[in-house]
Amino acid sequence: MPSSEITENSAQQESEHAGGEGPSDRRGWVAAGMVLLACLGLVGYGVLDAEERPKPRAVPTAEVTYEVTGVGTAEIAYLARSEDGTATVERDVALPWRKSVRAPLGKAPTVAVTLDGKGGQAACTLAVRGRHVQRATATGEFGRATCSGEPLSGARVSGGDAG
């Protein structure tokens, strides 16, 4: 074979491979296309399947002020902003102590004080929306007192996000 024919055949083969139209290049494009379609399908599924979930409703609350007077330390449990109405407990609290919170409507505001083993005397008071509701006294070792009011009603209500 003359050298001019060899040069032409080599040039033709190089141009075929340089154009990227060989079978291995097509497989790469097909694989990339399949990956792109799979990603678009997952995104579409996520967008179409994302139903609007209702936001939790704010629990209406009212302002409650708890106060424990006395000297020494005590355990204090009180009702604060909580949908289920469970008590918040603070241990080894130095007296006197005062806390204003938002308490959920429909629950009875309550504060309970338990003196430690050293005894002493402590008094709890409860005010709802600034109005005094109850007072009780604890005395002696592990003495207890509880102040509670009627379940809170909706008069002069604030939303759950206040306070």
mmCIF file of C-alpha atoms in Angstrom:
data_model
loop_
_atom_site.group_PDB
_atom_site.id
_atom_site.type_symbol
_atom_site.label_atom_id
_atom_site.label_comp_id
_atom_site.label_asym_id
_atom_site.label_seq_id
_atom_site.Cartn_x
_atom_site.Cartn_y
_atom_site.Cartn_z
ATOM 1 C CA MET A 1 0.000 0.000 0.000
ATOM 2 C CA PRO A 2 1.343 3.375 -0.929
ATOM 3 C CA SER A 3 2.080 5.748 1.921
ATOM 4 C CA SER A 4 -0.522 8.245 0.670
ATOM 5 C CA GLU A 5 -3.307 5.650 1.159
ATOM 6 C CA ILE A 6 -2.086 4.806 4.661
ATOM 7 C CA THR A 7 -2.107 8.464 5.594
ATOM 8 C CA GLU A 8 -5.690 8.915 4.254
ATOM 9 C CA ASN A 9 -7.002 5.844 6.152
ATOM 10 C CA SER A 10 -5.373 7.009 9.384
ATOM 11 C CA ALA A 11 -6.781 10.509 8.984
ATOM 12 C CA GLN A 12 -10.285 9.101 8.318
ATOM 13 C CA GLN A 13 -10.162 6.888 11.450
ATOM 14 C CA GLU A 14 -8.934 9.773 13.605
ATOM 15 C CA SER A 15 -11.731 12.048 12.389
ATOM 16 C CA GLU A 16 -14.353 9.377 13.246
ATOM 17 C CA HIS A 17 -13.059 9.066 16.803
ATOM 18 C CA ALA A 18 -12.520 12.785 17.247
ATOM 19 C CA GLY A 19 -16.174 13.514 16.366
ATOM 20 C CA GLY A 20 -17.327 11.616 19.467
ATOM 21 C CA GLU A 21 -19.843 9.549 17.569
ATOM 22 C CA GLY A 22 -18.401 6.178 18.482
ATOM 23 C CA PRO A 23 -20.493 3.547 20.286
ATOM 24 C CA SER A 24 -18.808 4.176 23.686
ATOM 25 C CA ASP A 25 -19.625 7.924 23.533
ATOM 26 C CA ARG A 26 -23.295 7.218 22.807
ATOM 27 C CA ARG A 27 -23.512 4.928 25.823
ATOM 28 C CA GLY A 28 -22.189 7.748 28.032
ATOM 29 C CA TRP A 29 -24.834 10.151 26.729
ATOM 30 C CA VAL A 30 -27.564 7.549 27.215
ATOM 31 C CA ALA A 31 -26.417 6.865 30.793
ATOM 32 C CA ALA A 32 -26.271 10.600 31.561
ATOM 33 C CA GLY A 33 -29.752 11.054 30.109
ATOM 34 C CA MET A 34 -31.136 8.212 32.225
ATOM 35 C CA VAL A 35 -29.594 9.688 35.386
ATOM 36 C CA LEU A 36 -31.062 13.096 34.520
ATOM 37 C CA LEU A 37 -34.518 11.599 33.947
ATOM 38 C CA ALA A 38 -34.332 9.691 37.235
ATOM 39 C CA CYS A 39 -33.407 12.888 39.112
ATOM 40 C CA LEU A 40 -36.223 14.834 37.446
ATOM 41 C CA GLY A 41 -38.653 12.032 38.304
ATOM 42 C CA LEU A 42 -37.658 12.109 41.978
ATOM 43 C CA VAL A 43 -37.950 15.889 42.124
ATOM 44 C CA GLY A 44 -41.331 15.755 40.386
ATOM 45 C CA TYR A 45 -42.546 13.085 42.779
ATOM 46 C CA GLY A 46 -41.453 15.155 45.753
ATOM 47 C CA VAL A 47 -43.178 18.287 44.445
ATOM 48 C CA LEU A 48 -46.372 16.489 43.453
ATOM 49 C CA ASP A 49 -46.510 14.396 46.629
ATOM 50 C CA ALA A 50 -45.896 17.345 48.987
ATOM 51 C CA GLU A 51 -49.360 17.821 50.397
ATOM 52 C CA GLU A 52 -50.047 20.880 52.496
ATOM 53 C CA ARG A 53 -49.807 19.792 56.114
ATOM 54 C CA PRO A 54 -51.819 21.847 58.586
ATOM 55 C CA LYS A 55 -49.798 23.998 60.935
ATOM 56 C CA PRO A 56 -50.251 23.276 64.625
ATOM 57 C CA ARG A 57 -52.740 25.671 66.119
ATOM 58 C CA ALA A 58 -51.481 28.055 68.743
ATOM 59 C CA VAL A 59 -52.738 27.181 72.189
ATOM 60 C CA PRO A 60 -54.562 30.183 73.670
ATOM 61 C CA THR A 61 -53.050 31.277 76.973
ATOM 62 C CA ALA A 62 -53.523 33.721 79.829
ATOM 63 C CA GLU A 63 -50.926 35.435 82.018
ATOM 64 C CA VAL A 64 -50.347 33.800 85.398
ATOM 65 C CA THR A 65 -47.906 34.965 88.100
ATOM 66 C CA TYR A 66 -46.627 32.480 90.661
ATOM 67 C CA GLU A 67 -44.751 33.598 93.763
ATOM 68 C CA VAL A 68 -43.179 31.694 96.645
ATOM 69 C CA THR A 69 -41.910 33.699 99.603
ATOM 70 C CA GLY A 70 -39.807 32.448 102.489
ATOM 71 C CA VAL A 71 -36.191 31.651 103.282
ATOM 72 C CA GLY A 72 -34.152 28.641 102.241
ATOM 73 C CA THR A 73 -34.596 26.240 99.328
ATOM 74 C CA ALA A 74 -37.579 24.367 97.978
ATOM 75 C CA GLU A 75 -38.884 22.382 95.032
ATOM 76 C CA ILE A 76 -41.456 24.310 92.997
ATOM 77 C CA ALA A 77 -43.829 22.821 90.410
ATOM 78 C CA TYR A 78 -46.034 25.063 88.277
ATOM 79 C CA LEU A 79 -48.166 25.040 85.156
ATOM 80 C CA ALA A 80 -46.766 27.025 82.233
ATOM 81 C CA ARG A 81 -47.294 27.184 78.465
ATOM 82 C CA SER A 82 -47.779 23.578 77.466
ATOM 83 C CA GLU A 83 -50.435 21.956 75.316
ATOM 84 C CA ASP A 84 -50.671 18.893 77.537
ATOM 85 C CA GLY A 85 -50.735 20.874 80.779
ATOM 86 C CA THR A 86 -47.853 19.037 82.452
ATOM 87 C CA ALA A 87 -46.079 20.797 85.282
ATOM 88 C CA THR A 88 -42.666 22.411 85.077
ATOM 89 C CA VAL A 89 -40.541 21.466 88.090
ATOM 90 C CA GLU A 90 -37.621 23.492 89.461
ATOM 91 C CA ARG A 91 -35.500 21.881 92.184
ATOM 92 C CA ASP A 92 -33.314 23.493 94.855
ATOM 93 C CA VAL A 93 -34.797 26.928 94.233
ATOM 94 C CA ALA A 94 -33.531 29.698 96.510
ATOM 95 C CA LEU A 95 -36.458 31.565 98.029
ATOM 96 C CA PRO A 96 -38.007 34.046 97.438
ATOM 97 C CA TRP A 97 -39.018 33.079 93.878
ATOM 98 C CA ARG A 98 -41.389 34.675 91.355
ATOM 99 C CA LYS A 99 -42.328 33.733 87.805
ATOM 100 C CA SER A 100 -44.858 35.105 85.301
ATOM 101 C CA VAL A 101 -45.828 32.651 82.569
ATOM 102 C CA ARG A 102 -48.437 32.043 79.888
ATOM 103 C CA ALA A 103 -50.659 29.149 80.977
ATOM 104 C CA PRO A 104 -53.018 27.322 78.583
ATOM 105 C CA LEU A 105 -56.735 28.042 78.741
ATOM 106 C CA GLY A 106 -58.894 25.258 80.082
ATOM 107 C CA LYS A 107 -56.244 24.246 82.615
ATOM 108 C CA ALA A 108 -56.246 25.251 86.279
ATOM 109 C CA PRO A 109 -53.135 27.332 87.052
ATOM 110 C CA THR A 110 -51.286 25.672 89.914
ATOM 111 C CA VAL A 111 -48.086 26.195 91.868
ATOM 112 C CA ALA A 112 -46.896 23.727 94.496
ATOM 113 C CA VAL A 113 -43.986 24.249 96.892
ATOM 114 C CA THR A 114 -42.207 21.548 98.899
ATOM 115 C CA LEU A 115 -39.648 22.601 101.504
ATOM 116 C CA ASP A 116 -36.422 20.651 101.801
ATOM 117 C CA GLY A 117 -35.323 18.551 104.801
ATOM 118 C CA LYS A 118 -34.204 21.640 106.719
ATOM 119 C CA GLY A 119 -37.830 22.728 107.070
ATOM 120 C CA GLY A 120 -38.809 26.325 107.550
ATOM 121 C CA GLN A 121 -41.759 28.225 106.230
ATOM 122 C CA ALA A 122 -42.812 29.270 102.734
ATOM 123 C CA ALA A 123 -45.953 30.757 101.238
ATOM 124 C CA CYS A 124 -47.184 30.434 97.677
ATOM 125 C CA THR A 125 -49.436 32.947 95.933
ATOM 126 C CA LEU A 126 -51.167 32.828 92.580
ATOM 127 C CA ALA A 127 -52.381 35.738 90.459
ATOM 128 C CA VAL A 128 -54.266 35.363 87.166
ATOM 129 C CA ARG A 129 -54.172 38.351 84.795
ATOM 130 C CA GLY A 130 -52.926 40.480 87.698
ATOM 131 C CA ARG A 131 -55.729 39.468 90.096
ATOM 132 C CA HIS A 132 -54.784 37.611 93.305
ATOM 133 C CA VAL A 133 -56.461 34.189 93.410
ATOM 134 C CA GLN A 134 -55.041 32.140 96.278
ATOM 135 C CA ARG A 135 -52.398 31.938 99.023
ATOM 136 C CA ALA A 136 -51.189 28.909 101.026
ATOM 137 C CA THR A 137 -48.412 28.245 103.568
ATOM 138 C CA ALA A 138 -45.989 25.344 104.005
ATOM 139 C CA THR A 139 -44.135 24.721 107.300
ATOM 140 C CA GLY A 140 -41.684 22.197 108.728
ATOM 141 C CA GLU A 141 -39.487 19.521 107.176
ATOM 142 C CA PHE A 142 -40.718 18.718 103.659
ATOM 143 C CA GLY A 143 -43.755 20.930 104.292
ATOM 144 C CA ARG A 144 -46.026 21.401 101.279
ATOM 145 C CA ALA A 145 -48.406 24.039 100.026
ATOM 146 C CA THR A 146 -50.391 24.249 96.799
ATOM 147 C CA CYS A 147 -52.094 27.261 95.267
ATOM 148 C CA SER A 148 -54.477 26.719 92.370
ATOM 149 C CA GLY A 149 -57.233 28.586 90.621
ATOM 150 C CA GLU A 150 -60.243 27.833 88.488
ATOM 151 C CA PRO A 151 -59.512 26.593 84.954
ATOM 152 C CA LEU A 152 -58.573 29.574 82.828
ATOM 153 C CA SER A 153 -61.323 30.956 80.608
ATOM 154 C CA GLY A 154 -61.132 32.794 77.323
ATOM 155 C CA ALA A 155 -61.766 36.314 78.643
ATOM 156 C CA ARG A 156 -58.853 38.601 77.696
ATOM 157 C CA VAL A 157 -57.045 35.831 75.827
ATOM 158 C CA SER A 158 -53.660 35.964 74.176
ATOM 159 C CA GLY A 159 -52.476 33.590 71.455
ATOM 160 C CA GLY A 160 -50.039 30.777 72.211
ATOM 161 C CA ASP A 161 -47.087 32.633 70.739
ATOM 162 C CA ALA A 162 -47.213 35.549 73.174
ATOM 163 C CA GLY A 163 -45.013 35.874 76.238
#
